[in-house]
XYZ file of C-alpha atoms in Angstrom:
571
model
C -228.950 22.352 110.461
C -225.664 21.572 108.669
C -223.618 24.647 107.861
C -220.096 23.533 108.743
C -219.112 22.724 105.150
C -219.296 26.367 104.184
C -217.718 27.963 107.221
C -214.834 30.369 106.812
C -212.376 31.528 109.403
C -212.640 35.197 110.276
C -209.845 37.519 111.391
C -210.681 36.699 114.987
C -210.261 32.991 114.324
C -213.940 32.208 114.771
C -215.821 30.247 112.143
C -218.055 32.363 109.894
C -220.533 31.538 107.169
C -221.254 33.557 104.035
C -223.847 36.328 104.157
C -226.527 34.337 102.315
C -226.321 31.422 104.712
C -226.414 33.917 107.567
C -229.710 35.252 106.188
C -231.145 31.753 105.819
C -230.024 30.772 109.326
C -231.625 33.916 110.778
C -234.860 33.250 108.879
C -235.018 29.775 110.362
C -234.323 31.159 113.819
C -237.153 33.715 113.503
C -239.479 31.221 111.765
C -239.895 33.702 108.894
C -240.951 31.044 106.406
C -242.421 28.662 108.982
C -239.191 26.697 108.988
C -239.147 26.235 105.194
C -236.114 26.687 102.951
C -236.888 26.486 99.235
C -234.369 27.559 96.582
C -234.137 27.040 92.843
C -231.622 26.998 90.004
C -233.337 28.731 87.030
C -231.186 28.587 83.850
C -232.394 29.869 80.495
C -231.905 27.043 77.944
C -230.200 29.239 75.344
C -226.703 27.734 75.660
C -224.566 25.371 77.682
C -223.815 25.972 81.340
C -220.374 27.232 82.375
C -218.460 27.225 85.649
C -220.153 30.462 86.713
C -223.417 28.531 86.680
C -221.683 25.820 88.724
C -221.182 28.407 91.477
C -224.931 29.121 91.496
C -225.791 25.408 91.336
C -223.554 24.626 94.309
C -224.976 27.589 96.228
C -228.663 26.854 95.666
C -228.544 23.088 96.001
C -225.983 23.378 98.807
C -228.153 25.680 100.909
C -231.171 23.425 100.420
C -229.165 20.401 101.539
C -227.504 22.097 104.500
C -230.733 23.562 105.885
C -232.985 20.573 105.223
C -234.852 22.304 102.397
C -235.548 21.749 98.717
C -234.056 23.087 95.482
C -235.976 23.092 92.205
C -234.475 22.874 88.740
C -236.474 25.270 86.611
C -235.964 26.268 82.995
C -236.706 29.913 82.180
C -237.949 29.061 78.702
C -239.640 32.349 77.818
C -237.791 33.055 74.541
C -238.438 30.359 71.911
C -236.183 32.057 69.357
C -233.011 31.263 71.320
C -233.972 28.112 73.242
C -233.469 24.525 72.127
C -234.039 21.034 73.507
C -230.307 20.388 73.105
C -229.604 23.030 75.741
C -232.253 21.625 78.094
C -230.733 18.144 77.844
C -227.193 19.432 78.405
C -228.220 21.421 81.492
C -229.931 18.414 83.059
C -226.823 16.315 82.404
C -224.493 18.979 83.872
C -226.438 19.465 87.099
C -226.632 15.699 87.633
C -222.927 15.294 86.873
C -222.062 17.890 89.507
C -223.792 15.612 92.004
C -227.129 17.321 92.644
C -230.662 15.922 92.567
C -233.907 17.882 92.211
C -235.965 14.667 92.654
C -239.426 15.316 91.131
C -239.061 19.103 91.106
C -238.247 19.750 87.444
C -240.204 22.780 86.257
C -240.449 25.111 83.275
C -241.580 28.726 83.009
C -243.807 27.485 80.187
C -245.684 25.410 82.779
C -247.009 28.726 84.075
C -247.800 30.560 80.819
C -251.568 30.416 81.358
C -251.271 31.531 84.969
C -248.972 34.405 83.971
C -251.499 35.437 81.344
C -254.267 35.520 83.946
C -252.050 37.586 86.259
C -251.578 40.047 83.374
C -255.370 40.248 82.959
C -255.581 41.013 86.688
C -253.192 43.971 86.305
C -255.055 45.282 83.255
C -258.347 45.178 85.160
C -256.673 47.053 88.027
C -255.525 49.760 85.593
C -251.899 48.770 86.124
C -251.068 47.479 82.615
C -251.818 48.623 79.078
C -251.299 47.607 75.455
C -248.768 49.861 73.739
C -248.323 50.352 69.970
C -244.891 51.976 70.141
C -242.115 50.200 68.258
C -239.131 48.840 70.234
C -237.033 51.815 69.080
C -239.741 54.252 70.150
C -240.062 52.569 73.550
C -236.320 53.047 74.074
C -236.589 56.690 72.990
C -239.539 57.371 75.315
C -237.783 55.696 78.214
C -235.383 58.555 78.869
C -231.963 58.288 80.502
C -230.422 58.150 83.949
C -230.469 61.956 84.055
C -233.578 62.611 81.952
C -237.061 61.304 82.829
C -239.026 59.343 80.285
C -242.311 60.424 78.750
C -245.648 58.664 78.701
C -246.653 56.516 75.762
C -249.565 58.020 73.792
C -251.354 54.691 74.380
C -250.883 54.741 78.161
C -254.400 55.910 78.922
C -256.364 53.411 76.905
C -259.462 52.181 78.692
C -259.406 48.908 80.596
C -261.940 47.477 78.107
C -259.781 48.392 75.098
C -256.657 46.952 76.738
C -258.431 43.678 77.553
C -259.698 43.425 73.982
C -256.322 44.166 72.408
C -254.449 41.812 74.748
C -256.863 38.986 73.943
C -256.404 39.649 70.221
C -252.627 39.677 70.717
C -252.904 36.172 72.173
C -255.149 35.077 69.314
C -252.414 35.930 66.805
C -254.188 38.833 65.132
C -251.179 41.170 65.076
C -247.675 40.826 63.542
C -244.436 40.486 65.526
C -243.293 43.623 67.307
C -246.457 45.600 66.528
C -247.754 45.707 70.106
C -246.599 44.997 73.650
C -248.224 44.797 77.052
C -246.564 47.180 79.486
C -246.870 47.778 83.213
C -248.188 51.225 84.154
C -245.792 52.449 86.855
C -243.893 55.764 86.536
C -242.067 57.097 83.486
C -240.129 59.521 85.706
C -238.950 56.869 88.173
C -235.188 57.125 88.977
C -234.885 53.375 88.362
C -235.191 52.873 84.607
C -236.572 49.362 85.135
C -239.690 50.939 86.676
C -240.478 53.077 83.617
C -243.430 51.098 82.280
C -241.493 47.903 81.482
C -242.675 45.487 78.802
C -244.458 42.413 80.155
C -245.419 40.654 76.894
C -244.223 40.853 73.299
C -245.691 39.316 70.151
C -243.527 36.542 68.760
C -244.887 34.054 66.223
C -242.358 31.310 66.929
C -242.714 27.651 67.873
C -241.737 26.862 71.445
C -239.777 23.662 72.293
C -242.508 22.606 74.760
C -245.702 24.483 73.873
C -245.253 24.381 70.090
C -247.565 26.969 68.419
C -249.981 27.354 71.323
C -248.676 30.835 72.158
C -247.642 33.787 70.014
C -247.165 36.174 72.947
C -244.364 35.474 75.379
C -243.620 36.939 78.821
C -240.457 38.952 79.303
C -237.957 37.742 81.877
C -238.767 40.656 84.205
C -242.445 39.709 84.223
C -241.871 35.958 84.559
C -239.040 35.912 87.100
C -240.870 36.834 90.287
C -244.044 34.995 89.273
C -242.233 31.685 88.829
C -240.665 31.975 92.286
C -244.031 32.898 93.763
C -245.902 30.020 92.117
C -243.297 27.519 93.352
C -243.226 28.980 96.857
C -239.526 29.780 96.727
C -238.400 31.306 100.023
C -234.933 32.516 99.022
C -234.612 33.668 95.413
C -230.845 33.862 94.943
C -229.669 35.924 91.954
C -226.511 37.536 90.678
C -225.840 41.244 91.228
C -227.115 42.421 87.847
C -230.655 41.692 89.068
C -230.353 43.985 92.094
C -231.796 46.970 90.193
C -234.647 44.777 88.962
C -235.725 43.765 92.466
C -238.004 46.830 92.985
C -239.860 45.836 89.814
C -240.321 42.241 90.935
C -241.529 43.549 94.302
C -244.000 45.863 92.556
C -245.477 43.062 90.421
C -245.904 40.734 93.404
C -247.310 43.528 95.564
C -249.859 44.595 92.960
C -251.001 41.002 92.476
C -251.065 40.296 96.202
C -249.423 36.879 95.841
C -246.674 34.963 97.668
C -243.554 37.112 97.866
C -240.157 35.384 97.761
C -237.098 37.085 99.239
C -234.532 37.999 96.580
C -230.849 37.997 97.583
C -228.074 39.006 95.198
C -224.469 37.807 95.092
C -221.480 38.446 92.831
C -221.183 36.285 89.745
C -217.985 34.400 88.970
C -215.400 35.978 86.691
C -212.373 33.865 85.774
C -209.084 34.999 84.253
C -207.988 33.948 80.758
C -211.514 33.065 79.652
C -214.934 34.538 78.904
C -218.051 33.812 80.964
C -220.679 35.338 78.709
C -223.019 32.854 77.022
C -223.251 35.231 74.079
C -219.471 35.218 73.624
C -219.227 31.474 74.143
C -221.915 31.006 71.516
C -219.963 33.277 69.162
C -216.857 31.096 69.589
C -218.892 27.966 68.840
C -220.873 29.328 65.896
C -217.802 30.840 64.220
C -215.903 27.558 64.533
C -213.202 29.128 66.694
C -213.565 26.147 69.063
C -214.745 22.596 68.489
C -218.260 22.836 69.907
C -219.723 23.606 73.332
C -217.740 20.778 74.930
C -214.367 21.950 73.631
C -211.978 21.295 76.560
C -210.650 24.858 76.313
C -214.029 26.361 77.189
C -215.235 27.046 80.750
C -218.477 25.199 79.982
C -219.236 22.370 82.380
C -219.345 19.960 79.434
C -215.959 21.288 78.253
C -214.442 20.928 81.717
C -215.884 17.420 81.986
C -214.362 16.422 78.639
C -211.040 17.927 79.662
C -210.987 15.664 82.718
C -212.276 17.858 85.534
C -214.001 16.000 88.340
C -217.261 17.147 89.965
C -215.492 17.118 93.333
C -212.826 19.559 92.084
C -215.429 22.026 90.809
C -217.470 21.797 94.009
C -214.296 22.371 96.059
C -213.434 25.421 93.937
C -216.930 26.883 94.396
C -216.645 26.340 98.149
C -213.171 27.910 98.293
C -214.030 31.125 96.422
C -217.009 31.742 98.706
C -219.973 34.092 98.215
C -219.527 37.872 98.071
C -221.448 41.055 97.308
C -218.748 42.606 95.127
C -217.539 41.627 91.657
C -213.976 40.386 91.251
C -211.957 38.123 88.982
C -210.662 34.791 90.249
C -207.287 33.584 88.968
C -207.749 30.435 86.894
C -204.703 29.071 88.734
C -206.900 28.658 91.812
C -209.296 26.459 89.836
C -206.333 24.389 88.654
C -205.072 24.131 92.245
C -208.436 22.659 93.311
C -208.294 20.265 90.385
C -204.781 19.041 91.211
C -205.742 18.609 94.849
C -208.530 16.224 93.879
C -206.781 14.403 91.040
C -203.660 13.851 93.135
C -205.749 11.811 95.567
C -207.858 9.933 93.023
C -205.825 9.420 89.840
C -203.876 6.261 89.060
C -200.250 6.834 88.092
C -199.076 5.495 84.757
C -196.131 6.113 82.442
C -196.456 7.682 79.029
C -193.980 9.215 76.592
C -195.346 12.077 74.520
C -192.320 12.931 72.363
C -190.470 9.622 72.146
C -186.766 9.016 71.763
C -185.692 5.373 71.438
C -183.206 3.935 73.928
C -181.411 0.625 73.330
C -179.770 -1.014 76.340
C -176.897 -2.825 74.705
C -176.045 -5.118 77.619
C -179.646 -6.225 78.268
C -180.648 -9.649 76.833
C -182.306 -9.218 73.444
C -185.365 -11.413 73.907
C -185.909 -10.837 77.615
C -189.006 -9.046 78.944
C -189.384 -8.719 82.707
C -192.194 -7.377 84.835
C -191.412 -4.580 87.290
C -193.681 -3.533 90.133
C -195.053 0.018 89.982
C -197.159 1.925 92.521
C -200.642 2.896 91.332
C -201.153 5.860 93.657
C -198.795 6.832 96.508
C -201.666 8.899 97.999
C -203.873 5.815 98.231
C -202.207 2.633 99.524
C -205.402 0.698 98.801
C -204.865 1.327 95.080
C -202.096 -1.290 95.169
C -199.511 -1.929 92.483
C -199.283 -3.070 88.882
C -196.618 -4.679 86.723
C -194.976 -2.820 83.854
C -192.894 -4.626 81.200
C -189.208 -3.801 80.731
C -187.007 -4.896 77.832
C -183.941 -3.995 75.822
C -185.660 -1.253 73.810
C -187.445 1.634 75.512
C -188.812 5.072 74.800
C -187.979 8.125 76.914
C -188.998 11.756 76.469
C -186.926 13.550 73.881
C -186.629 16.492 76.290
C -184.969 14.211 78.851
C -181.767 13.993 76.769
C -179.301 16.679 75.732
C -176.103 16.131 73.822
C -174.482 19.208 75.357
C -176.323 19.794 78.621
C -176.181 23.208 80.290
C -175.522 23.633 83.977
C -178.324 22.285 86.206
C -179.613 19.926 83.509
C -179.477 16.661 85.451
C -181.229 14.325 83.047
C -179.636 12.008 80.514
C -176.552 13.119 78.590
C -173.508 11.385 77.069
C -171.616 9.498 79.799
C -174.222 10.330 82.469
C -176.062 7.869 84.677
C -179.753 8.294 85.548
C -182.479 6.186 87.135
C -185.401 4.758 85.175
C -188.556 4.863 87.308
C -189.166 1.464 89.021
C -186.345 -0.054 86.925
C -182.564 0.374 86.749
C -179.747 2.856 86.522
C -178.685 3.379 82.909
C -175.686 5.207 81.428
C -175.668 6.797 77.958
C -172.735 5.546 75.873
C -173.429 6.967 72.412
C -176.136 8.192 70.061
C -177.324 7.730 66.481
C -178.251 10.676 64.260
C -180.137 10.817 60.980
C -179.067 12.604 57.794
C -180.324 15.910 59.209
C -178.226 15.574 62.331
C -181.231 14.846 64.570
C -180.745 12.303 67.335
C -182.969 9.277 66.662
C -181.546 6.649 69.000
C -179.529 6.357 72.206
C -177.356 3.431 73.159
C -177.005 2.843 76.875
C -175.916 0.231 79.377
C -177.702 -0.757 82.587
C -176.557 -1.940 85.989
C -178.464 -5.169 86.831
C -177.717 -4.659 90.537
C -179.915 -1.510 90.628
C -183.222 -3.279 89.955
C -186.012 -1.296 91.609
C -184.062 1.950 91.437
C -181.424 1.749 94.188
C -177.711 0.982 93.992
C -176.318 -1.564 96.516
C -173.107 0.467 96.779
C -175.083 3.546 97.800
C -174.219 5.729 94.812
C -176.775 8.359 93.910
C -178.079 9.815 90.674
C -179.629 13.235 90.277
C -182.517 12.391 87.984
C -185.280 9.813 87.543
C -186.885 9.425 84.127
C -190.178 7.850 83.089
C -190.205 5.469 80.148
C -192.232 2.825 78.319
C -191.222 -0.531 76.913
C -191.011 -0.263 73.107
C -192.119 -3.874 72.579
C -195.353 -3.517 74.584
C -196.179 0.182 74.416
C -199.508 1.335 72.999
C -199.690 4.099 70.395
C -201.798 7.082 71.433
C -202.846 10.566 70.418
C -202.470 13.201 73.107
C -204.078 16.629 73.023
C -202.288 19.294 75.043
C -204.665 22.073 76.085
C -203.711 25.499 77.390
C -205.577 28.759 78.134
C -207.898 29.763 75.305
C -206.838 33.415 75.570
C -203.467 35.108 75.880
C -204.720 37.881 78.192
C -206.093 37.626 81.701
C -208.969 39.826 80.561
C -209.800 38.866 76.963
C -211.916 42.007 76.595
C -208.787 44.195 76.781
C -208.357 44.854 73.079
C -207.076 47.463 70.699
C -209.574 49.809 69.104
C -211.659 48.128 66.421
C -211.012 44.594 67.710
C -213.062 42.283 69.880
C -212.208 39.600 72.421
C -211.472 37.021 69.698
C -208.310 38.954 68.799
C -206.835 37.629 72.062
C -207.347 33.966 71.216
C -204.281 31.877 71.996
C -202.980 30.227 68.787
C -201.166 27.660 70.952
C -204.165 26.669 73.079
C -204.175 23.191 71.498
C -201.270 21.017 70.420
C -202.041 17.549 69.063
C -199.337 14.864 69.389
C -199.995 11.761 67.292
C -196.912 9.612 67.945
C -197.134 9.103 71.685
C -196.712 5.836 73.595
C -198.369 4.713 76.829
C -197.819 1.676 79.010
C -199.895 -1.441 78.162
C -201.987 -1.248 81.350
C -204.042 1.404 79.531
C -205.300 -0.915 76.798
C -208.829 -0.941 78.240
C -208.901 2.738 79.270
C -212.250 4.362 78.573
C -213.662 7.875 78.993
C -213.790 9.564 81.427
C -210.941 7.636 83.149
C -208.361 10.005 84.626
C -204.640 9.338 85.130
C -201.484 11.042 86.192
C -198.875 10.572 83.490
C -195.815 10.546 85.738
C -193.750 13.741 85.485
C -196.073 15.116 82.787
C -199.452 16.005 84.277
C -203.010 14.765 84.614
C -204.746 13.315 81.585
C -208.118 11.758 80.777
C -209.431 9.493 78.057
C -211.303 11.513 75.433
C -214.630 10.416 73.967
C -212.921 10.137 70.549
C -210.848 7.272 71.928
C -211.376 3.760 70.526
C -209.841 0.373 71.226
C -207.661 0.751 68.151
C -206.768 4.393 68.785
C -206.347 5.758 72.294
C -206.892 9.508 72.676
C -205.990 11.433 75.833
C -206.597 15.052 76.844
C -204.235 16.887 79.150
C -206.396 18.064 82.013
C -203.771 20.091 83.850
C -200.009 20.140 84.287
C -198.308 19.010 87.486
C -196.908 22.459 88.255
C -199.001 24.234 90.864
C -198.625 27.909 89.995
C -201.246 29.044 92.483
C -199.422 27.491 95.420
C -196.269 29.404 94.501
C -198.196 32.652 94.175
C -199.844 32.097 97.537
C -196.509 31.300 99.164
C -194.914 34.485 97.818
C -197.870 36.539 99.091
C -197.543 35.023 102.563
C -193.889 36.109 102.723
C -194.764 39.771 102.165
């Protein structure tokens, strides 16, 4: 039984595991499920998965792996109006990309439609379900409130024979959409509103992605949820907290049917600052064209994170670090970025790129000479070795690395100042060239040949090291700089009359088209990830071609979360 990967240190210094794994471990100890551990990840294919789903994926598949059990991938495809094959395909790709395997256990709620129908017949025959002619608005009105009991439907006492007849005719397509429902007969005065004769089936003449036109009645999620777990023999049905109030209903259905009863356990869903985690809101952003599709790198969707350059290992590490709780909270997005940097720092090759180029001419360097300088690929990984980068008389540096009149504590290049070029030489700025608008377009410098490799034989020091690329060999590239999609930590904090879209960040994407990268990147392909020295982590975008390289900024080098954590520790 492997549980060490998810241990946490308690206040007494002893290793602890989260409360769900504690339950599973105790169940194994007491042989509650005869030694079995069976979990599932049950997404509804009505949108793309986001990082909140990644938390559930890591939890369900992780528990199965750690306790020698199984985890099913099951699609809750009970609403054909909102579900599409595109979403099914994307979910399968995302779960695989995160590193999990369901083997031959890929299931669909629609696999069980006939069995669910027969279970409904069983409840009707037991006098526990009835066909209701109330409209959806009337059902809501009859339901009552938290402080006021509901009232019985006038159709609640139909005979078993009439209910069986009507339900069969519903299935046969005899009635229009919304005209009738099948409801459970429980208690319209129950303190839990979910127990007030909930709807089990509704009429919906819509083609289903898998069953086509075979059905025109579809089970509600509340009816299907527990049945699917029961049919698959799921031992631990792990859900988010919003399903806690639904658990008594699932228990009632399973108890009335007398079938296998899974154990439902609820945990807090993931909320992340500076973004939205609602599929409805994400869909709104996509459909209104406020982002560039479900895989827009500014979205928290797994496909968006993947396109931005996130690694599966970074997301799994984040999900492990935040742990599993019973109370809702919001995680700072800086923690996610910390996990990302931690992984990319170890795995990303270092290269040099200039995003906002300023030309440098080294006047005392031979005009036609090009030499190869040795550069380290990854100081965190000695096995990554080295590469050669070309150096010549004309270079590009970052425009921000030069100031004509530098303020105090600006240690980079300025008139008369000497700096180090990474892996190359010391250079000194002698003069500059300006255009008609007074903008600096070119620097003229000299270099010290004795400082090859970046050190001076006489021991003199410089206060700054700049990255650069050779103008003669550099490759043109487009670079997309991504930032938070929203300006507020909680995008739902809005003024009256506005919605979350009013907090969209107008500067969440900046596209730079005149960038240069070193020639070692000529064969770079998606999803290759790199650290652009001094600039951040970047990946090759899927729009990239051999003739036009395109890179996305995954995350900056600055680790905000580490600074926050350090300041908290000092208190």
